[in-house]
Coordinates of C-alpha atoms in Angstrom, one line a residue:
M1 CA 4.0 51.9 -47.3
L2 CA 6.6 53.9 -49.3
K3 CA 8.9 52.5 -52.1
L4 CA 11.4 54.4 -53.7
Q5 CA 13.5 53.6 -57.2
D6 CA 16.1 56.2 -58.1
A7 CA 16.9 57.4 -61.1
S8 CA 20.2 56.1 -62.9
P9 CA 22.2 57.9 -64.0
K10 CA 22.1 61.3 -62.1
R11 CA 19.4 63.5 -63.0
A12 CA 19.7 66.5 -65.3
T13 CA 19.5 69.7 -63.7
K14 CA 16.6 71.4 -65.9
Q15 CA 13.5 72.1 -64.6
P16 CA 11.9 68.4 -63.3
R17 CA 8.6 67.0 -65.0
I18 CA 6.8 65.0 -62.9
G19 CA 3.7 62.8 -63.0
L20 CA 1.4 61.2 -61.3
A21 CA -0.3 57.6 -61.8
M22 CA -3.1 56.2 -59.9
A23 CA -4.7 52.6 -59.7
G24 CA -8.3 51.5 -59.4
G25 CA -9.5 49.9 -56.1
G26 CA -13.3 51.3 -56.2
P27 CA -14.9 53.5 -53.7
L28 CA -12.2 52.5 -50.9
G29 CA -9.6 53.0 -53.1
A30 CA -10.4 56.1 -54.1
I31 CA -11.2 57.6 -50.6
Y32 CA -7.7 56.4 -49.5
E33 CA -5.9 57.9 -52.7
L34 CA -7.5 61.1 -52.2
G35 CA -6.2 61.0 -48.1
A36 CA -2.8 59.8 -49.2
L37 CA -2.9 62.9 -52.0
R38 CA -3.8 65.6 -49.7
A39 CA -0.6 64.4 -47.1
L40 CA 1.8 64.3 -50.0
D41 CA 0.3 67.7 -51.2
E42 CA 0.5 69.5 -48.1
S43 CA 4.0 67.5 -46.6
I44 CA 6.2 68.2 -49.8
D45 CA 7.2 72.1 -50.3
G46 CA 7.1 72.4 -54.0
L47 CA 5.0 69.8 -55.1
S48 CA 1.6 71.0 -56.6
L49 CA -0.6 68.0 -57.3
H50 CA -2.9 69.9 -59.2
A51 CA -0.2 71.5 -61.4
L52 CA 2.1 68.2 -62.9
D53 CA 2.9 67.4 -66.4
T54 CA 1.3 64.1 -66.5
Y55 CA -1.9 62.3 -65.1
V56 CA -2.8 58.5 -65.6
G57 CA -5.6 57.3 -64.2
V58 CA -7.4 53.8 -64.0
S59 CA -10.4 52.9 -62.8
A60 CA -11.5 54.6 -59.7
G61 CA -8.2 56.6 -59.6
A62 CA -9.2 58.2 -63.3
F63 CA -12.1 60.2 -61.2
L64 CA -9.0 61.8 -59.2
A65 CA -6.8 62.1 -62.2
A66 CA -9.8 64.2 -64.5
S67 CA -10.1 66.5 -61.5
L68 CA -6.1 67.6 -60.7
A69 CA -5.3 67.6 -64.6
N70 CA -8.1 70.2 -64.4
N71 CA -6.3 72.5 -61.7
M72 CA -8.4 71.1 -58.6
S73 CA -6.6 71.1 -55.4
T74 CA -7.0 68.1 -53.3
A75 CA -8.3 70.7 -50.7
Q76 CA -10.8 70.9 -52.7
M77 CA -11.5 67.0 -54.0
C78 CA -11.4 66.1 -50.3
R79 CA -14.3 68.6 -49.0
I80 CA -16.5 67.6 -52.1
F81 CA -16.0 63.6 -51.6
M82 CA -16.4 63.7 -47.6
D83 CA -19.6 65.9 -48.5
R84 CA -18.5 68.7 -46.4
K85 CA -20.8 71.9 -46.0
D86 CA -18.2 74.0 -47.8
A87 CA -17.8 71.7 -50.3
E88 CA -18.1 73.0 -54.2
F89 CA -20.6 70.2 -55.2
A90 CA -22.5 67.9 -53.1
F91 CA -21.7 64.1 -53.3
R92 CA -24.3 61.4 -53.1
P93 CA -22.9 58.2 -53.2
E94 CA -26.5 56.5 -53.6
S95 CA -26.4 57.9 -57.5
F96 CA -23.8 55.7 -58.1
L97 CA -25.7 52.8 -57.3
K98 CA -28.7 53.1 -58.9
P99 CA -30.2 49.6 -60.8
A100 CA -29.4 49.4 -64.6
Y101 CA -32.8 49.3 -65.4
R102 CA -32.2 49.6 -69.0
E103 CA -30.1 46.7 -68.9
Y104 CA -32.6 44.5 -67.2
L105 CA -34.6 45.4 -69.8
R106 CA -32.2 44.6 -72.4
Q107 CA -31.8 41.2 -70.7
I108 CA -35.5 40.5 -70.5
K109 CA -36.0 41.0 -73.9
R110 CA -33.7 38.0 -75.1
I111 CA -35.7 35.5 -72.6
P112 CA -38.1 33.9 -75.7
K113 CA -34.7 33.6 -78.2
V114 CA -32.6 32.3 -75.2
T115 CA -35.4 29.7 -74.0
G116 CA -36.4 28.8 -77.8
E117 CA -32.9 27.7 -78.6
A118 CA -32.6 25.8 -75.0
L119 CA -35.7 23.8 -76.1
I120 CA -34.3 23.1 -79.2
E121 CA -31.0 21.7 -78.0
L122 CA -33.4 20.0 -75.3
L123 CA -35.5 18.3 -78.1
K124 CA -32.3 17.3 -80.1
N125 CA -30.5 16.1 -77.1
P126 CA -32.9 15.4 -74.3
L127 CA -30.5 12.8 -72.5
G128 CA -27.2 15.2 -72.8
F129 CA -29.2 18.5 -71.6
G130 CA -28.0 18.6 -68.0
V131 CA -27.0 20.5 -65.0
S132 CA -24.3 22.7 -67.2
E133 CA -26.4 23.4 -70.2
T134 CA -29.1 24.9 -68.1
F135 CA -27.0 27.0 -66.3
N136 CA -25.5 28.2 -69.4
A137 CA -28.6 29.2 -70.9
I138 CA -29.3 30.9 -67.8
S139 CA -26.1 33.1 -67.7
Q140 CA -27.2 34.4 -71.1
L141 CA -29.8 36.1 -69.1
L142 CA -27.6 37.9 -66.4
P143 CA -26.9 41.5 -66.9
T144 CA -23.7 42.5 -67.9
G145 CA -24.1 45.0 -64.7
V146 CA -26.1 45.7 -61.6
F147 CA -25.7 49.2 -61.5
N148 CA -26.4 52.1 -63.9
N149 CA -23.0 53.7 -64.5
S150 CA -24.2 56.8 -66.5
T151 CA -24.4 58.7 -62.9
V152 CA -20.3 58.4 -63.6
N153 CA -20.6 60.2 -66.7
D154 CA -23.3 62.8 -65.4
F155 CA -21.1 63.7 -62.2
I156 CA -17.2 64.4 -64.0
E157 CA -19.5 66.5 -66.5
E158 CA -20.9 68.7 -63.6
V159 CA -17.7 68.9 -61.8
L160 CA -16.0 69.8 -65.5
S161 CA -18.5 72.3 -66.3
V162 CA -17.7 75.3 -64.2
P163 CA -15.4 78.2 -65.8
G164 CA -11.8 77.7 -65.6
R165 CA -12.0 73.6 -66.0
T166 CA -12.8 71.4 -69.2
N167 CA -14.3 68.1 -70.2
D168 CA -12.4 68.3 -73.6
F169 CA -8.8 66.4 -73.2
R170 CA -7.3 68.8 -76.0
E171 CA -8.4 72.0 -74.0
L172 CA -6.1 71.0 -71.2
T173 CA -3.0 72.7 -70.6
T174 CA -1.4 69.3 -69.1
K175 CA -1.7 65.7 -70.4
L176 CA -4.2 63.2 -69.0
F177 CA -4.3 59.4 -69.9
I178 CA -7.7 57.7 -68.8
I179 CA -7.2 54.0 -69.5
A180 CA -9.6 51.4 -70.2
V181 CA -9.8 48.2 -72.2
E182 CA -11.6 47.5 -75.0
L183 CA -13.8 44.6 -74.4
D184 CA -13.8 42.9 -78.0
T185 CA -10.1 42.8 -78.5
G186 CA -8.5 42.8 -74.6
A187 CA -6.5 45.7 -75.7
A188 CA -5.8 48.6 -73.4
V189 CA -6.6 52.0 -74.8
R190 CA -5.4 55.5 -73.6
F191 CA -8.2 58.0 -73.6
G192 CA -6.1 61.4 -74.3
S193 CA -3.7 60.1 -76.7
D194 CA -3.9 61.7 -80.4
Q195 CA -6.1 59.1 -81.1
L196 CA -8.8 59.1 -78.6
N197 CA -8.6 62.9 -77.2
D198 CA -12.1 64.1 -79.1
V199 CA -13.7 61.9 -76.3
P200 CA -15.4 63.7 -73.3
I201 CA -13.4 63.3 -70.1
S202 CA -16.5 62.2 -68.1
R203 CA -17.2 59.4 -70.6
A204 CA -13.7 58.5 -70.3
V205 CA -13.9 57.8 -66.7
Q206 CA -17.1 56.2 -66.8
A207 CA -15.4 53.5 -69.5
S208 CA -12.4 53.1 -67.1
A209 CA -14.5 52.5 -63.8
A210 CA -17.0 49.7 -66.0
L211 CA -16.1 46.9 -63.4
P212 CA -17.5 43.7 -65.0
G213 CA -20.2 43.0 -63.0
L214 CA -21.1 45.8 -61.4
Y215 CA -21.3 48.0 -64.1
P216 CA -22.2 47.5 -67.6
P217 CA -19.6 48.0 -70.7
V218 CA -19.2 51.7 -71.9
T219 CA -19.9 51.8 -75.2
I220 CA -18.5 54.9 -77.4
N221 CA -18.3 55.4 -81.3
G222 CA -19.3 51.1 -81.1
V223 CA -16.6 50.1 -79.2
D224 CA -17.3 48.5 -76.3
Y225 CA -14.7 49.2 -73.0
V226 CA -14.5 48.4 -69.4
D227 CA -12.6 48.4 -66.5
G228 CA -9.1 49.7 -67.2
A229 CA -7.3 47.5 -64.1
L230 CA -8.4 44.4 -66.2
R231 CA -4.8 44.7 -67.9
R232 CA -2.4 46.3 -65.7
T233 CA -2.6 47.8 -62.2
L234 CA -1.0 51.1 -62.4
H235 CA -0.2 51.7 -66.3
A236 CA 2.5 54.0 -65.1
S237 CA 4.7 53.3 -68.3
V238 CA 2.0 55.4 -69.8
A239 CA 3.4 58.3 -68.0
L240 CA 7.2 57.1 -68.0
K241 CA 7.1 57.3 -71.7
E242 CA 6.2 61.0 -71.5
G243 CA 9.9 61.5 -70.5
I244 CA 8.7 62.3 -66.7
D245 CA 12.1 62.8 -64.3
L246 CA 9.7 61.8 -61.3
L247 CA 6.4 59.6 -61.2
I248 CA 4.4 59.6 -58.1
G249 CA 2.1 56.3 -57.9
I250 CA -0.4 55.2 -55.4
N251 CA -2.0 51.8 -55.4
P252 CA -5.0 51.2 -52.8
L253 CA -4.8 47.5 -52.8
V254 CA -2.4 45.4 -51.3
P255 CA -2.7 41.7 -50.1
Y256 CA -3.2 41.7 -46.2
N257 CA -0.6 39.6 -43.8
A258 CA -2.7 38.4 -41.4
L259 CA -0.2 36.9 -39.5
N260 CA 1.7 39.9 -38.8
E261 CA 5.5 38.6 -37.2
D262 CA 6.2 42.2 -35.7
N263 CA 3.7 41.2 -33.1
Q264 CA 4.3 37.9 -31.5
E265 CA 2.2 38.0 -28.9
L266 CA -0.9 37.9 -31.3
L267 CA 0.3 35.2 -33.7
A268 CA -1.2 32.1 -32.3
D269 CA -4.2 34.0 -32.0
L270 CA -4.6 35.3 -35.4
A271 CA -3.8 31.9 -36.7
E272 CA -6.3 30.3 -35.1
N273 CA -9.4 33.0 -35.0
R274 CA -8.1 35.3 -38.0
R275 CA -7.3 33.0 -41.0
L276 CA -9.0 34.5 -44.0
G277 CA -9.9 30.8 -45.3
R278 CA -12.6 31.2 -42.1
S279 CA -13.7 34.5 -42.8
G280 CA -16.1 33.8 -46.0
L281 CA -16.4 34.2 -49.8
T282 CA -16.0 37.9 -49.7
L283 CA -12.9 38.0 -48.0
V284 CA -11.2 35.1 -49.8
L285 CA -11.8 36.7 -52.9
A286 CA -10.8 40.0 -51.5
Q287 CA -7.3 38.6 -50.8
T288 CA -7.0 37.0 -54.1
F289 CA -7.7 40.0 -56.1
R290 CA -5.4 41.8 -54.1
A291 CA -2.7 39.4 -54.6
M292 CA -3.3 39.4 -58.3
I293 CA -3.0 43.5 -58.4
Q294 CA 0.2 43.4 -56.2
S295 CA 1.9 40.4 -58.3
R296 CA 1.5 42.8 -61.6
M297 CA 2.6 46.1 -59.8
Q298 CA 5.8 44.1 -58.6
I299 CA 6.5 43.3 -62.0
G300 CA 5.6 46.2 -63.9
I301 CA 7.9 48.6 -61.3
G302 CA 10.4 46.3 -61.3
S303 CA 11.0 46.2 -65.0
Y304 CA 10.9 50.3 -65.4
Q305 CA 14.0 50.4 -63.7
D306 CA 15.1 49.1 -66.7
S307 CA 13.3 50.2 -69.5
Y308 CA 13.4 54.1 -67.9
P309 CA 16.6 54.4 -66.0
N310 CA 16.3 58.3 -66.1
S311 CA 12.9 58.1 -64.1
A312 CA 12.6 58.1 -60.3
I313 CA 9.3 56.3 -58.9
M314 CA 8.0 57.0 -55.6
L315 CA 5.4 54.3 -54.9
I316 CA 2.6 54.8 -52.2
E317 CA 0.5 51.9 -50.7
P318 CA -1.0 50.9 -47.6
N319 CA 1.4 48.4 -45.1
R320 CA -0.1 44.9 -45.6
N321 CA -0.9 44.6 -42.1
D322 CA -3.4 47.9 -42.4
D323 CA -6.3 46.3 -40.9
T324 CA -9.1 49.2 -41.7
M325 CA -8.1 49.1 -45.2
F326 CA -8.7 45.5 -45.9
F327 CA -11.7 44.8 -43.8
T328 CA -13.4 47.5 -45.3
N329 CA -15.9 46.8 -48.0
I330 CA -14.3 47.8 -51.4
F331 CA -17.4 49.2 -52.6
S332 CA -18.8 50.9 -49.4
Y333 CA -18.9 55.1 -48.9
A334 CA -20.2 54.7 -45.6
S335 CA -17.0 55.3 -43.6
R336 CA -15.1 57.4 -46.1
T337 CA -14.5 60.6 -43.8
S338 CA -12.8 58.4 -41.4
L339 CA -11.3 56.1 -43.9
C340 CA -9.7 59.1 -46.0
E341 CA -8.4 60.4 -42.6
H342 CA -6.8 56.9 -42.1
A343 CA -4.9 57.3 -45.1
Y344 CA -4.0 60.9 -44.5
Q345 CA -2.2 59.9 -41.2
T346 CA -0.8 57.3 -42.0
T347 CA 0.6 58.7 -45.2
R348 CA 2.0 61.0 -42.8
Q349 CA 3.2 58.9 -40.6
E350 CA 5.6 57.2 -43.3
L351 CA 6.6 60.4 -44.3
R352 CA 7.8 61.5 -41.2
Q353 CA 9.6 57.9 -40.6
R354 CA 11.7 58.3 -43.5
E355 CA 12.3 62.0 -43.4
V356 CA 16.2 61.7 -43.9
E357 CA 15.8 59.1 -46.8
L358 CA 13.0 61.2 -48.7
N359 CA 14.8 64.7 -48.2
K360 CA 17.7 62.7 -49.9
F361 CA 15.7 61.4 -53.0
L362 CA 13.6 64.6 -53.3
I363 CA 15.8 67.3 -53.4
P364 CA 17.2 66.6 -57.2
F365 CA 13.6 68.0 -58.0
G366 CA 13.7 70.9 -56.0
L367 CA 11.3 69.1 -53.5
K368 CA 11.8 68.7 -49.9
L369 CA 9.4 67.7 -46.7
N370 CA 7.7 70.2 -44.3
Q371 CA 9.5 69.3 -41.0
E372 CA 7.1 71.7 -39.4
L373 CA 3.9 70.5 -40.5
L374 CA 4.9 66.4 -40.3
A375 CA 6.1 67.1 -36.8
D376 CA 2.7 68.0 -35.6
E377 CA 1.3 64.8 -34.7
T378 CA -2.3 66.2 -33.6
R379 CA -2.9 67.5 -36.9
S380 CA -6.1 66.2 -38.5
L381 CA -7.7 66.0 -42.1
S382 CA -9.9 68.9 -41.0
D383 CA -7.6 70.8 -39.9
S384 CA -5.6 70.6 -43.5
L385 CA -8.8 71.1 -45.3
N386 CA -9.8 74.4 -43.0
I387 CA -6.9 76.1 -43.6
G388 CA -7.6 78.9 -46.7
K389 CA -10.7 79.4 -48.7
S390 CA -13.3 76.4 -49.7
S391 CA -14.2 77.7 -53.0
H392 CA -14.0 81.0 -55.1
A393 CA -16.6 82.4 -57.0
P394 CA -16.4 81.1 -60.4
V395 CA -14.6 84.4 -62.0
S396 CA -11.8 84.1 -59.4
R397 CA -11.1 80.5 -59.8
S398 CA -11.0 81.1 -63.6
L399 CA -8.4 83.9 -62.9
H400 CA -6.4 81.7 -60.1
R401 CA -6.1 79.0 -62.9
A402 CA -5.1 81.2 -65.3
L403 CA -2.4 83.4 -63.1
D404 CA -1.4 79.1 -61.8
R405 CA -0.6 78.7 -65.7
L406 CA 1.1 81.6 -66.4
R407 CA 3.5 81.1 -63.4
N408 CA 4.4 78.1 -65.1
T409 CA 4.8 78.8 -68.1
I410 CA 7.2 81.5 -67.2
D411 CA 9.1 79.3 -64.7
N412 CA 9.7 76.7 -67.5
K413 CA 10.8 79.3 -69.8
W414 CA 13.2 81.2 -67.4
V415 CA 14.8 77.5 -66.5
A416 CA 15.1 76.9 -70.1

């Protein structure tokens, strides 16, 4: 589902500034975003997603934003996350699902204190100490996260440790903002801003992806941080405030339309057998969560036209009748290859179907659709990744990035 919001008044003819904002959505969200990014990257001539002006990443989207800002191509990232033999790094999903033993131990140590306080309350008011009080005491002993998220930091740190990349916001040649929420105040913070640019990028990603209940809060300089999606979905305004002319946004989670009116023959069957209220707690919670995200997204995007009239926005989301995206576990890595292919193909299909409208939208930014490539309906994600070299030696990679940056600098000065 592609949504376009043009700029008004007409854009200037200067070198356009392009930004990318990516929302969260667990492993499923990251995999969808990666497939969509690959489709956009190769299908729009003039667009280099690893050489934009500003990147904003939230939760799962922070993984991808940090990599792109470090000049990693979408092809390189796909190879890593799909664990291909020609990948630069080995990706092991199980490493992100290690139990948070330290958090368990911390809570075990609190048992005597919490039990003692509960017994005192029971003795003070034996008739008033009921089920709710017992549950309250037990809830204090539950761990704040099931899995150990230090592996998030470790993985990103490793990826950014090779020559030509950096784990330091201040050394980037582009702007990168990683969004997290300060737990004690509920305020959204922007790692990468002048006040928070001394935090390692890998730690900022770890904080942004610390979904409460799944991962413990991440403590940085004495402050506890949790998932950045708790305040807003996309945080697109962070990029728009930087004076972006074109913002590309990707939101992987939308509410599912189980009663799709486009297929009347199946409508009766869906109404009886596919109602989400009869599908168990997991799907009910998934639909509720997605509806909340979509509501916030619509409010935000709607307000940007008035707040940032000189910026155009292209928002990519899954279709609301996409069974694959909805009925796959949001925390599943098992089907990542097929899911990435699915996102790649659905994005290409959307680009083909709206070719005329999209070219009119993109041309003012020096961009246009690659019609020949999009016309090849047999093209697969694997075909896309097999073109060109999968990786380079460290020295060659560093030189490649240096030449890219020199080219961009020369282009900008020439236009100016």
